[in-house]
CSV table of C-alpha atoms and ligand atoms in Angstrom, one decimal:
chain,number,residue,atom,x,y,z
A,155,MET,CA,115.0,123.1,57.3
A,156,THR,CA,116.9,122.0,54.2
A,157,VAL,CA,118.8,124.1,51.7
A,158,LYS,CA,116.1,123.4,49.2
A,159,GLN,CA,113.3,124.5,51.6
A,160,LEU,CA,115.1,127.6,52.5
A,161,ALA,CA,115.7,128.5,48.8
A,162,SER,CA,112.0,128.0,48.0
A,163,GLY,CA,111.0,130.1,51.0
A,164,LEU,CA,113.3,132.9,49.9
A,165,GLY,CA,112.0,132.5,46.3
A,166,MET,CA,115.5,132.0,44.9
A,167,ASP,CA,117.5,129.5,43.0
A,168,VAL,CA,119.1,126.7,45.0
A,169,ALA,CA,122.5,127.0,43.3
A,170,LYS,CA,122.6,130.7,44.0
A,171,LEU,CA,121.7,130.1,47.7
A,172,MET,CA,124.4,127.4,48.0
A,173,ALA,CA,126.9,129.8,46.5
A,174,SER,CA,126.0,132.5,49.0
A,175,MET,CA,126.2,130.0,51.9
A,176,ALA,CA,129.6,128.9,50.8
A,177,GLU,CA,130.7,132.6,50.6
A,178,ALA,CA,129.4,133.0,54.2
A,179,GLY,CA,131.6,130.1,55.3
A,180,ASP,CA,128.7,127.6,55.5
A,181,ALA,CA,129.0,125.5,52.5
A,182,ALA,CA,126.4,122.8,52.0
A,183,SER,CA,127.2,119.9,49.7
A,184,THR,CA,123.6,118.9,48.8
A,185,GLU,CA,120.3,120.6,48.7
A,186,GLU,CA,118.9,118.2,51.2
A,187,GLU,CA,121.4,119.2,53.8
A,188,ARG,CA,120.0,120.9,56.9
A,189,VAL,CA,120.7,124.6,57.4
A,190,PRO,CA,121.6,125.8,60.9
A,191,LEU,CA,119.2,128.5,62.1
A,192,ASP,CA,121.8,131.3,62.2
A,193,THR,CA,122.8,130.6,58.7
A,194,ALA,CA,119.2,130.6,57.5
A,195,GLU,CA,118.8,133.9,59.2
A,196,LEU,CA,121.9,135.4,57.6
A,197,MET,CA,120.7,134.3,54.2
A,198,ALA,CA,117.2,135.6,54.8
A,199,LEU,CA,118.5,139.0,55.9
A,200,GLU,CA,120.9,139.1,53.0
A,201,TYR,CA,118.0,138.5,50.6
A,202,ASN,CA,115.7,141.0,52.2
A,203,HIS,CA,113.5,138.7,54.3
A,204,ILE,CA,112.9,139.3,57.9
A,205,PRO,CA,113.2,135.9,59.5
A,206,THR,CA,111.0,134.7,62.4
A,207,VAL,CA,110.6,131.2,63.7
A,208,ASP,CA,107.1,130.0,64.4
A,209,LYS,CA,107.6,127.9,67.5
A,210,THR,CA,103.9,126.9,67.7
A,211,SER,CA,104.1,124.8,64.6
A,212,ARG,CA,107.2,123.0,65.7
A,213,ALA,CA,107.1,119.3,66.5
A,214,PRO,CA,107.2,118.6,70.2
A,215,ASP,CA,110.6,117.7,71.6
A,216,LEU,CA,110.9,113.9,72.1
A,217,ASP,CA,113.1,114.4,75.2
A,218,ALA,CA,111.0,117.0,76.8
A,219,GLU,CA,111.0,117.0,80.6
A,220,PRO,CA,108.9,119.0,83.2
A,221,ARG,CA,110.2,122.5,83.6
A,222,SER,CA,109.6,125.4,86.0
A,223,ALA,CA,106.7,127.6,85.5
A,224,VAL,CA,107.4,131.3,84.9
A,225,VAL,CA,105.1,133.5,86.9
A,226,THR,CA,104.2,137.2,86.6
A,227,VAL,CA,102.6,139.3,89.4
A,228,MET,CA,100.2,141.9,88.2
A,229,GLY,CA,97.5,144.1,89.7
A,230,HIS,CA,96.3,147.6,90.7
A,231,VAL,CA,98.7,150.2,92.0
A,232,ASP,CA,99.5,149.7,95.7
A,233,HIS,CA,97.8,146.3,95.9
A,234,GLY,CA,100.9,144.7,97.3
A,235,LYS,CA,102.8,143.3,94.3
A,236,THR,CA,106.2,144.4,95.5
A,237,THR,CA,105.6,143.2,99.1
A,238,LEU,CA,104.5,139.9,97.8
A,239,LEU,CA,107.5,139.5,95.5
A,240,ASP,CA,109.8,140.6,98.3
A,241,ALA,CA,108.3,138.0,100.7
A,242,LEU,CA,108.6,135.3,98.0
A,243,ARG,CA,112.2,136.3,97.3
A,244,SER,CA,113.1,136.2,101.0
A,245,THR,CA,111.8,132.6,101.2
A,246,ALA,CA,114.1,131.8,98.3
A,247,VAL,CA,117.1,133.4,100.0
A,248,ALA,CA,116.2,131.8,103.3
A,249,ALA,CA,116.0,128.4,101.6
A,250,GLY,CA,119.3,129.0,99.8
A,251,GLU,CA,122.7,129.9,101.1
A,252,ALA,CA,122.8,131.8,104.4
A,253,GLY,CA,123.9,135.3,103.9
A,254,GLY,CA,123.1,135.3,100.1
A,255,ILE,CA,122.5,138.8,99.1
A,256,THR,CA,119.8,139.1,96.5
A,257,GLN,CA,120.3,141.6,93.8
A,258,HIS,CA,117.7,142.8,91.4
A,259,ILE,CA,118.0,140.9,88.2
A,260,GLY,CA,114.4,140.9,87.1
A,261,ALA,CA,113.6,137.3,87.9
A,262,PHE,CA,114.2,134.8,90.7
A,263,GLU,CA,113.5,131.1,91.5
A,264,VAL,CA,111.7,129.7,94.4
A,265,VAL,CA,111.9,126.0,95.2
A,266,MET,CA,109.3,124.7,97.7
A,267,PRO,CA,110.6,122.3,100.3
A,268,GLY,CA,110.0,118.8,99.0
A,269,SER,CA,109.3,119.9,95.4
A,270,LYS,CA,111.4,118.9,92.5
A,271,THR,CA,110.5,121.8,90.2
A,272,ALA,CA,111.0,125.4,91.0
A,273,LEU,CA,108.8,128.4,90.3
A,274,THR,CA,110.4,131.4,88.5
A,275,PHE,CA,109.0,134.8,89.4
A,276,LEU,CA,109.4,137.7,87.1
A,277,ASP,CA,110.4,140.6,89.3
A,278,THR,CA,109.9,143.4,86.7
A,279,PRO,CA,106.9,145.7,86.9
A,280,GLY,CA,104.2,143.2,85.7
A,281,HIS,CA,102.4,145.4,83.2
A,282,ALA,CA,105.5,146.8,81.6
A,283,ALA,CA,107.2,143.4,81.1
A,284,PHE,CA,104.0,141.8,80.0
A,285,SER,CA,103.2,144.5,77.4
A,286,ALA,CA,106.8,144.6,76.1
A,287,MET,CA,106.8,140.9,75.6
A,288,ARG,CA,103.3,140.8,74.2
A,289,ALA,CA,104.0,143.5,71.7
A,290,ARG,CA,106.8,141.4,70.4
A,291,GLY,CA,104.6,138.3,70.3
A,292,ALA,CA,107.0,136.7,72.7
A,293,ALA,CA,105.4,134.9,75.6
A,294,VAL,CA,107.6,134.3,78.6
A,295,THR,CA,104.9,134.1,81.2
A,296,ASP,CA,103.1,130.8,81.9
A,297,ILE,CA,100.9,131.9,84.8
A,298,ALA,CA,99.8,135.3,86.0
A,299,VAL,CA,99.1,136.1,89.7
A,300,VAL,CA,96.6,138.9,89.7
A,301,VAL,CA,96.6,140.5,93.1
A,302,VAL,CA,93.5,142.2,94.6
A,303,ALA,CA,93.9,144.1,97.9
A,304,ALA,CA,91.3,142.7,100.2
A,305,ASP,CA,90.7,146.2,101.7
A,306,ASP,CA,90.3,147.8,98.4
A,307,GLY,CA,88.7,145.4,96.0
A,308,VAL,CA,88.7,145.1,92.2
A,309,MET,CA,90.0,148.3,90.6
A,310,PRO,CA,90.6,149.5,87.0
A,311,GLN,CA,94.1,148.0,86.7
A,312,THR,CA,92.9,144.7,88.2
A,313,LYS,CA,90.5,144.5,85.3
A,314,GLU,CA,93.2,145.5,82.9
A,315,ALA,CA,95.5,142.8,84.3
A,316,LEU,CA,92.8,140.2,83.9
A,317,ARG,CA,92.2,141.4,80.3
A,318,HIS,CA,96.0,141.2,79.5
A,319,ALA,CA,96.2,137.6,80.8
A,320,LYS,CA,93.0,136.6,79.0
A,321,SER,CA,94.1,137.9,75.6
A,322,ALA,CA,97.5,136.3,76.0
A,323,GLY,CA,95.9,133.0,77.0
A,324,VAL,CA,97.8,133.0,80.3
A,325,PRO,CA,95.9,131.3,83.2
A,326,VAL,CA,95.4,133.3,86.3
A,327,VAL,CA,95.7,132.7,90.0
A,328,ILE,CA,94.1,135.3,92.2
A,329,GLY,CA,96.1,136.6,95.2
A,330,LEU,CA,93.9,138.4,97.7
A,331,THR,CA,96.5,140.6,99.4
A,332,LYS,CA,96.4,142.5,102.6
A,333,CYS,CA,94.0,140.1,104.2
A,334,ASP,CA,95.3,141.3,107.6
A,335,ALA,CA,94.6,145.0,106.9
A,336,PRO,CA,91.8,146.7,108.7
A,337,GLY,CA,88.7,146.7,106.5
A,338,ALA,CA,89.8,143.6,104.6
A,339,ASP,CA,86.7,141.9,103.1
A,340,THR,CA,87.7,138.8,101.1
A,341,GLN,CA,84.1,137.8,100.3
A,342,LYS,CA,83.4,141.2,98.8
A,343,CYS,CA,86.4,140.8,96.5
A,344,ILE,CA,85.3,137.3,95.5
A,345,ASN,CA,81.9,138.7,94.6
A,346,GLN,CA,83.4,141.5,92.6
A,347,LEU,CA,85.6,139.0,90.7
A,348,LEU,CA,82.6,136.7,90.0
A,349,ALA,CA,80.7,139.8,88.8
A,350,GLU,CA,83.6,140.3,86.3
A,351,GLY,CA,82.7,136.9,85.0
A,352,LEU,CA,85.8,135.1,86.4
A,353,PRO,CA,85.3,131.4,86.8
A,354,LEU,CA,86.6,131.1,90.4
A,355,GLU,CA,86.9,127.7,92.0
A,356,GLU,CA,84.3,128.4,94.6
A,357,ALA,CA,81.8,128.8,91.7
A,358,GLY,CA,82.8,125.6,90.0
A,359,GLY,CA,85.4,127.2,87.8
A,360,ASP,CA,89.2,126.6,87.7
A,361,ILE,CA,90.6,129.9,88.9
A,362,GLN,CA,92.2,129.5,92.3
A,363,VAL,CA,92.0,132.2,95.0
A,364,VAL,CA,94.6,132.4,97.7
A,365,GLU,CA,94.4,134.6,100.7
A,366,LEU,CA,97.6,136.5,101.5
A,367,ALA,CA,99.1,138.7,104.2
A,368,ALA,CA,102.5,138.8,102.5
A,369,ALA,CA,103.9,141.4,104.9
A,370,LYS,CA,103.5,138.8,107.7
A,371,GLY,CA,104.5,135.9,105.5
A,372,LYS,CA,101.0,134.4,105.5
A,373,GLY,CA,99.7,132.5,102.6
A,374,LEU,CA,103.0,132.2,100.7
A,375,ALA,CA,103.1,128.4,100.9
A,376,GLU,CA,99.5,128.2,99.8
A,377,LEU,CA,100.2,130.5,96.8
A,378,GLU,CA,103.2,128.4,95.8
A,379,GLU,CA,101.1,125.3,96.1
A,380,ALA,CA,98.3,126.8,93.9
A,381,LEU,CA,100.9,127.8,91.3
A,382,HIS,CA,102.4,124.3,91.3
A,383,LEU,CA,98.9,122.8,90.8
A,384,GLN,CA,98.2,125.2,87.9
A,385,ALA,CA,101.6,124.3,86.4
A,386,GLU,CA,101.0,120.6,86.7
A,387,MET,CA,97.7,121.0,84.9
A,388,MET,CA,99.5,122.8,82.1
A,389,GLU,CA,102.1,120.0,81.8
A,390,LEU,CA,104.9,122.5,81.1
A,391,LYS,CA,107.7,120.6,79.4
A,392,ALA,CA,110.8,121.4,77.4
A,393,SER,CA,113.9,119.7,76.1
A,394,LYS,CA,117.1,120.3,78.1
A,395,SER,CA,119.4,118.9,75.5
A,396,CYS,CA,119.2,121.4,72.6
A,397,ASP,CA,120.8,124.8,72.3
A,398,ALA,CA,119.1,127.4,74.5
A,399,GLU,CA,116.3,129.6,73.4
A,400,GLY,CA,115.3,132.3,75.9
A,401,LEU,CA,113.9,135.8,76.4
A,402,VAL,CA,115.3,138.9,78.0
A,403,VAL,CA,113.3,140.1,80.9
A,404,GLU,CA,115.6,142.9,82.0
A,405,ALA,CA,118.9,144.4,80.9
A,406,LYS,CA,121.2,147.1,82.3
A,407,VAL,CA,124.8,148.1,82.5
A,408,ASP,CA,126.5,146.7,85.6
A,409,ARG,CA,129.0,149.1,87.1
A,410,THR,CA,131.8,146.5,87.3
A,411,GLN,CA,130.7,143.9,84.8
A,412,GLY,CA,129.4,145.9,81.8
A,413,PRO,CA,126.2,145.0,80.0
A,414,ALA,CA,124.1,142.4,82.0
A,415,ALA,CA,121.0,140.8,80.7
A,416,THR,CA,118.6,138.6,82.6
A,417,VAL,CA,117.1,135.9,80.4
A,418,VAL,CA,114.6,133.2,81.1
A,419,VAL,CA,115.5,130.1,79.3
A,420,LYS,CA,112.5,128.6,77.5
A,421,ARG,CA,114.1,125.6,75.9
A,422,GLY,CA,117.4,123.9,75.9
A,423,THR,CA,120.4,124.7,78.2
A,424,LEU,CA,122.4,127.9,78.2
A,425,ARG,CA,126.1,127.4,79.2
A,426,ALA,CA,128.8,129.7,80.3
A,427,GLY,CA,131.3,130.1,77.5
A,428,GLN,CA,128.8,130.0,74.7
A,429,TYR,CA,128.4,132.7,72.0
A,430,VAL,CA,125.0,134.3,71.8
A,431,VAL,CA,123.0,136.8,69.7
A,432,ILE,CA,120.3,138.6,71.6
A,433,GLY,CA,118.2,141.0,69.5
A,434,THR,CA,120.8,143.1,67.8
A,435,GLU,CA,123.4,142.5,70.5
A,436,HIS,CA,125.9,139.7,70.8
A,437,GLY,CA,128.7,138.4,72.9
A,438,ARG,CA,130.2,135.5,74.7
A,439,VAL,CA,128.6,134.3,78.0
A,440,ARG,CA,131.5,135.2,80.2
A,441,ALA,CA,129.5,134.4,83.3
A,442,LEU,CA,126.0,133.3,84.3
A,443,ARG,CA,124.7,134.3,87.7
A,444,ASP,CA,121.5,133.6,89.6
A,445,ALA,CA,119.5,136.1,91.6
A,446,ALA,CA,121.8,135.7,94.6
A,447,GLY,CA,124.7,136.6,92.4
A,448,LYS,CA,126.0,133.0,92.6
A,449,PRO,CA,127.8,131.8,89.4
A,450,LEU,CA,125.9,129.2,87.4
A,451,LYS,CA,127.5,126.7,85.0
A,452,HIS,CA,124.3,126.5,83.0
A,453,ALA,CA,120.6,127.4,83.0
A,454,GLY,CA,117.9,125.1,81.8
A,455,PRO,CA,114.2,125.5,80.8
A,456,GLY,CA,112.2,127.8,83.0
A,457,GLN,CA,115.3,129.1,84.8
A,458,PRO,CA,116.4,132.7,85.0
A,459,ALA,CA,120.0,133.7,84.7
A,460,GLU,CA,121.9,136.9,84.3
A,461,ILE,CA,124.4,136.9,81.4
A,462,ILE,CA,127.6,138.9,81.7
A,463,GLY,CA,129.8,139.3,78.6
A,464,LEU,CA,127.5,141.0,76.0
A,465,ARG,CA,128.9,143.8,73.9
A,466,GLY,CA,125.8,146.0,74.4
A,467,VAL,CA,122.5,146.1,76.3
A,468,PRO,CA,119.6,144.2,74.7
A,469,HIS,CA,115.9,145.1,75.2
A,470,ALA,CA,113.3,143.3,77.3
A,471,GLY,CA,111.5,140.8,75.1
A,472,ASP,CA,114.6,140.2,72.8
A,473,GLU,CA,115.2,136.5,72.0
A,474,LEU,CA,118.4,134.7,72.7
A,475,MET,CA,120.0,132.5,70.1
A,476,VAL,CA,123.2,130.4,70.6
A,477,VAL,CA,125.7,130.4,67.7
A,478,SER,CA,128.9,128.6,67.1
A,479,SER,CA,131.5,131.3,67.2
A,480,GLU,CA,132.4,134.9,68.0
A,481,GLU,CA,132.5,135.7,64.2
A,482,ARG,CA,129.1,134.2,63.6
A,483,ALA,CA,127.6,136.1,66.6
A,484,ARG,CA,129.1,139.4,65.2
A,485,LEU,CA,127.8,138.7,61.7
A,486,VAL,CA,124.2,137.9,62.8
A,487,SER,CA,124.0,140.9,65.1
A,488,GLN,CA,125.5,143.1,62.4
A,489,ALA,CA,122.9,141.9,59.8
A,490,ARG,CA,120.1,142.4,62.3
A,491,THR,CA,121.4,145.9,63.2
A,492,ASN,CA,121.3,146.9,59.6
A,493,LYS,CA,117.6,146.0,59.6
A,494,ALA,CA,117.0,146.8,63.2
A,495,VAL,CA,113.7,148.5,62.8
A,496,GLU,CA,112.2,145.9,60.6
A,497,PHE,CA,113.7,143.1,62.8
A,498,ARG,CA,112.1,144.4,66.0
A,499,HIS,CA,108.7,144.1,64.3
A,500,ALA,CA,109.4,140.8,62.8
A,501,GLN,CA,107.9,138.5,65.4
A,502,SER,CA,104.3,139.3,64.5
A,503,HIS,CA,104.8,138.9,60.8
A,504,GLU,CA,104.8,135.9,58.7
A,505,SER,CA,108.0,135.0,57.1
A,506,ILE,CA,110.1,132.5,55.3
A,507,LEU,CA,111.4,130.5,58.2
A,508,GLU,CA,108.0,130.1,59.7
A,509,ALA,CA,106.6,127.5,57.3
A,510,SER,CA,109.8,125.6,56.9
A,511,SER,CA,110.6,125.3,60.6
A,512,ALA,CA,107.5,123.1,60.9
A,513,SER,CA,109.4,120.4,59.2
A,514,ASP,CA,112.6,121.0,61.1
B,1995,LIG,P1,103.0,149.8,93.2
B,1995,LIG,O1,104.3,149.1,92.7
B,1995,LIG,O2,103.2,151.2,93.5
B,1995,LIG,O3,101.9,149.6,92.2
B,1995,LIG,O4,102.5,149.1,94.5
B,1995,LIG,P2,102.6,147.6,94.9
B,1995,LIG,O5,101.4,146.8,94.3
B,1995,LIG,O6,103.9,147.0,94.6
B,1995,LIG,O7,102.3,147.6,96.4
B,1995,LIG,P3,103.3,147.5,97.6
B,1995,LIG,O8,103.8,146.1,97.8
B,1995,LIG,O9,104.3,148.6,97.5
B,1995,LIG,O10,102.4,147.8,98.9
B,1995,LIG,C1,101.6,149.0,99.0
B,1995,LIG,C2,101.3,149.2,100.4
B,1995,LIG,O11,100.5,148.2,101.0
B,1995,LIG,C3,102.5,149.3,101.3
B,1995,LIG,O12,102.3,150.4,102.2
B,1995,LIG,C4,102.6,148.0,102.0
B,1995,LIG,O13,103.2,148.1,103.3
B,1995,LIG,C5,101.1,147.6,102.1
B,1995,LIG,N1,101.0,146.2,102.1
B,1995,LIG,C6,101.4,145.3,101.2
B,1995,LIG,N2,101.2,144.0,101.5
B,1995,LIG,C7,100.5,144.1,102.7
B,1995,LIG,C8,99.9,143.1,103.5
B,1995,LIG,O14,100.0,141.9,103.3
B,1995,LIG,N3,99.3,143.5,104.6
B,1995,LIG,C9,99.2,144.8,104.9
B,1995,LIG,N4,98.5,145.2,106.0
B,1995,LIG,N5,99.7,145.8,104.2
B,1995,LIG,C10,100.4,145.4,103.1
B,1996,LIG,MG1,105.5,147.9,93.5
């Protein structure tokens, strides 16, 4: 976006905007000069606009490369979500360094033997994470695994999960869990799902069904394969080269490290040492860690990473923005804090940066 476009979006005089930018330490010499996103945001906030960036109208990155799919597991209470995630996580640990202790950071990566791209599983309670993100208009999930316990069948929260996914436009893979349990009846579950109007593969549709007995490690490879297939069809791609954009999936205070936030990078590369603003919080990325607690130098598109070094604890669904300096990080988070309530609702509203970012 240029200075001129920003001024017009803010409904203000170009000269006045240039003066304000200069005052903020971001002088532009011509009105055709491009305005960095954080400067645009500071100006918008100063002049009483709540900025949002419409990523859907953005031109595709020319250097986009295939990225990992981000997967959420949802389903009825007790239908085996945690058992499934634990089983998947242990395959990730087994495949990684021996003795790696997994900690709970809200997301983890699984790389299938022989596969180039990983799968990232969100490890937060599916519904909660999904709703928090959705309410903010922020979509972190690419694919939803909706589990149905084979010994129990389709239940109210199964239907709710299916509705959630549908309204978010997120494709579903069905995991029939507890196939080893007494009374398991997979055909009955399939019939129930068909009765719900779900276009399953066996009926000529495109929703895959995978039979699982996660407690015994059965069906995990098939599930990962189904997810890779789904991801391939979606042609998930992102640029690695730009500044990172990402979303918080979980945040907490670590006893020894202070505030810690797990983000999933959606675009670009996040690097240790960078300054970031996340929601109304900010800080320097003192360290990045994976789910095994191993330090990462950087995290790319689709990858989860825990950030250490924030001044406070952000919220699930908050977006991450990389800025050039500590001072800038402080300024943006301060400006957002002053408008915190409005800012948190901003994502669903139209705004000034939206139209202009299309030409960016
Ligand atoms: P909530 O988080 O409470 O909604 O439950 P959940 O969906 O995470 O289910 P969880 O993984 O805790 O499993 C519920 C019960 O089902 C536990 O007693 C598990 O041992 C059992 N269970 C889970 N997976 C399997 C499986 O593959 N086979 C069998 N036989 N039992 C399973
Ligand atoms: Mg659970």
